[in-house]
Short mmCIF file of C-alpha atoms in Angstrom, two decimals:
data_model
loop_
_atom_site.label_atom_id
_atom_site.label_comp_id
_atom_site.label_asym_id
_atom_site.label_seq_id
_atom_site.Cartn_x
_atom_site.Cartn_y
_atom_site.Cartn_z
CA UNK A 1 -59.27 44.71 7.41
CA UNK A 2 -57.91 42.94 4.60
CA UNK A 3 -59.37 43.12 1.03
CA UNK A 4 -58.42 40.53 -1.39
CA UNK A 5 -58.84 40.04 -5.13
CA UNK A 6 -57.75 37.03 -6.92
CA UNK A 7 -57.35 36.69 -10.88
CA UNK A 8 -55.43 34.61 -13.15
CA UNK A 9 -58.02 31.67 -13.69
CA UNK A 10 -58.80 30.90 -17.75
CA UNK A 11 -58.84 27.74 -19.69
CA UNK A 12 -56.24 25.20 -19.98
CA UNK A 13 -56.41 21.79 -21.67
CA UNK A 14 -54.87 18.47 -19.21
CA UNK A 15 -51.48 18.94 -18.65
CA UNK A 16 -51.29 22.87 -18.56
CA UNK A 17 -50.76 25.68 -16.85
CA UNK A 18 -52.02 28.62 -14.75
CA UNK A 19 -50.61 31.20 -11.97
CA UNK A 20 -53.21 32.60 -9.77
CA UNK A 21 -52.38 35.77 -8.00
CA UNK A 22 -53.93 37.52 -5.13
CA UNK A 23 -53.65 41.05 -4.75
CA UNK A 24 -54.09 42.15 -0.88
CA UNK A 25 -55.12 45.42 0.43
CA UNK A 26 -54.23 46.55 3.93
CA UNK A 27 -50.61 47.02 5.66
CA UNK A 28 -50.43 44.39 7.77
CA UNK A 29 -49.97 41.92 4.88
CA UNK A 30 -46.70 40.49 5.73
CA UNK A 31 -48.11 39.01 8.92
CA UNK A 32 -50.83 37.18 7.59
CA UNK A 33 -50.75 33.54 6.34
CA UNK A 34 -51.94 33.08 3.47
CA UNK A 35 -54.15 30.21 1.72
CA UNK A 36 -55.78 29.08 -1.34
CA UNK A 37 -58.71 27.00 -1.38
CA UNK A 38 -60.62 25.34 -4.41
CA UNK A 39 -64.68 24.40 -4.88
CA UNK A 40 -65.20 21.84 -7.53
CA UNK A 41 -69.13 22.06 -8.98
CA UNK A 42 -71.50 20.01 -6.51
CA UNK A 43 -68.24 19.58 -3.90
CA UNK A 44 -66.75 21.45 -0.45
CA UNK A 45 -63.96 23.87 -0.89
CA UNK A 46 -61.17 22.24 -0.29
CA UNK A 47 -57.35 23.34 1.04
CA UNK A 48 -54.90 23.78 -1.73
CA UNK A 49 -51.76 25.18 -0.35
CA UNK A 50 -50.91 28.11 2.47
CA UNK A 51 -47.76 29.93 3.32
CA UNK A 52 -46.67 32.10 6.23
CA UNK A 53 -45.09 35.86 6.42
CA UNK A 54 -41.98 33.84 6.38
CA UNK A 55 -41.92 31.10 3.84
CA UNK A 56 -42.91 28.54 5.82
CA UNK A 57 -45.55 26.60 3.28
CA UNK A 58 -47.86 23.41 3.04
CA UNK A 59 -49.70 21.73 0.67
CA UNK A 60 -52.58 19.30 -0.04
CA UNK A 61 -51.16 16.11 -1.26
CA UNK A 62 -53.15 15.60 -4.15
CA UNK A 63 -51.07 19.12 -5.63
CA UNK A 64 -47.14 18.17 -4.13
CA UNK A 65 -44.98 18.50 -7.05
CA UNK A 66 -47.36 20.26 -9.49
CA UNK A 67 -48.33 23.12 -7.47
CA UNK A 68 -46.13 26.21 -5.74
CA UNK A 69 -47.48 28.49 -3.87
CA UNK A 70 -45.46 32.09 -3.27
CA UNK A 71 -46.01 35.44 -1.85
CA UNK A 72 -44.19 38.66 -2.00
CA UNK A 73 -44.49 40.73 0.76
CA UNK A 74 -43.41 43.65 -0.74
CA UNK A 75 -45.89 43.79 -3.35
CA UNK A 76 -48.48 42.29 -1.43
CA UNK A 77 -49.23 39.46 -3.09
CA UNK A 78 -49.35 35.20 -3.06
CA UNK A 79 -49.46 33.62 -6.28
CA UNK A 80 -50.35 29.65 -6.75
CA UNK A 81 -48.54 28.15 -9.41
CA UNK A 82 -50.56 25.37 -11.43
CA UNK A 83 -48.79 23.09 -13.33
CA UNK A 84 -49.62 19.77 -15.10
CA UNK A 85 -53.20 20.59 -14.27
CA UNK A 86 -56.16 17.95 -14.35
CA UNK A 87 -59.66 18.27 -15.63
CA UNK A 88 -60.59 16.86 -11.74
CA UNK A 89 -59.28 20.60 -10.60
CA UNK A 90 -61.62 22.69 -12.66
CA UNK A 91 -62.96 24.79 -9.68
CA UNK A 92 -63.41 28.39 -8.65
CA UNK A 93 -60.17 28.53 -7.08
CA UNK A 94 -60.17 31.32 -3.72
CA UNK A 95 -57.42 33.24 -1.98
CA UNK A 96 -57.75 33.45 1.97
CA UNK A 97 -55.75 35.23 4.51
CA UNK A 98 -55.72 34.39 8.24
CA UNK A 99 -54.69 37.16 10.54
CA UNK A 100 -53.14 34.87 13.38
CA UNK A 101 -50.55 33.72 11.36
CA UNK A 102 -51.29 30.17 11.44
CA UNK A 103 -50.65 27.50 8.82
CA UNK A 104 -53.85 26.26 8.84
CA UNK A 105 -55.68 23.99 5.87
CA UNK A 106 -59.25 24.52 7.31
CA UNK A 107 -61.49 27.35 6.18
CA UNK A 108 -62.51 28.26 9.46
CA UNK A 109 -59.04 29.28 10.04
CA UNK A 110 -59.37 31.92 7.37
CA UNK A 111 -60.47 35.85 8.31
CA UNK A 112 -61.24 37.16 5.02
CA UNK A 113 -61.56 35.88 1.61
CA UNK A 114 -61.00 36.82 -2.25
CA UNK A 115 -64.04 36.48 -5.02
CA UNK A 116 -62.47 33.98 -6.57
CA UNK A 117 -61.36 32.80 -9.71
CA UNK A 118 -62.59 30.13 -12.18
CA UNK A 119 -60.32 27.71 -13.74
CA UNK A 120 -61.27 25.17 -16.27
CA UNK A 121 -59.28 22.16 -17.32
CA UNK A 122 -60.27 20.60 -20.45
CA UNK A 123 -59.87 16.68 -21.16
#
């Protein structure tokens, strides 16, 4: 079992920035990809980025060059970078981890999830 919490979300105006960080419970960390996902009000939670135990990492287009994701192992945590955020991306943004190790962008593909966190982007 894997027990996530994510935090960092706030208020930003256009153009800002956040970092997200999940904190993950559970020793198998380092073997688990993991993902962050975002649910805009009245929309589907949609991919954001994912990264492997290794590095290996992939992102949604609408977030290439903006957005890095990270994770350290050690600590046991992935962290999204946010930068030159949009109003568009206010969401509840959610960490997910997928015990097969996959670099998946489909929620399915996801075992267990964080609470998420909210993240508003004023115009």
């Amino acid at each position: 079992q894997v027990q996530l919490v994510d935090s960092g979300g706030g208020l930003v105006p256009a153009g800002g920035s956040l970092r997200l960080s999940c904190a993950a419970s559970g020793r198998t960390f380092s073997r688990y990809t993991m993902g962050w996902f975002r649910q805009a009000p009245g929309k589907e939670r949609e991919f954001v980025a994912a990264i492997s135990w290794s590095g290996t990492f992939t992102k949604a287009d609408l977030v290439k060059g903006r957005f890095t994701i990270s994770r350290d192992n050690a600590k046991n945590t992935a962290n999204l970078q946010m930068n030159s955020l949009k109003a568009e991306e206010t969401a509840v943004y959610y960490c997910a981890a997928d015990s097969r190790g996959r670099l998946g962008t489909r929620e399915y593909e996801y075992d267990f999830w964080g609470q998420g966190t909210q993240v508003a982007v004023s115009s």
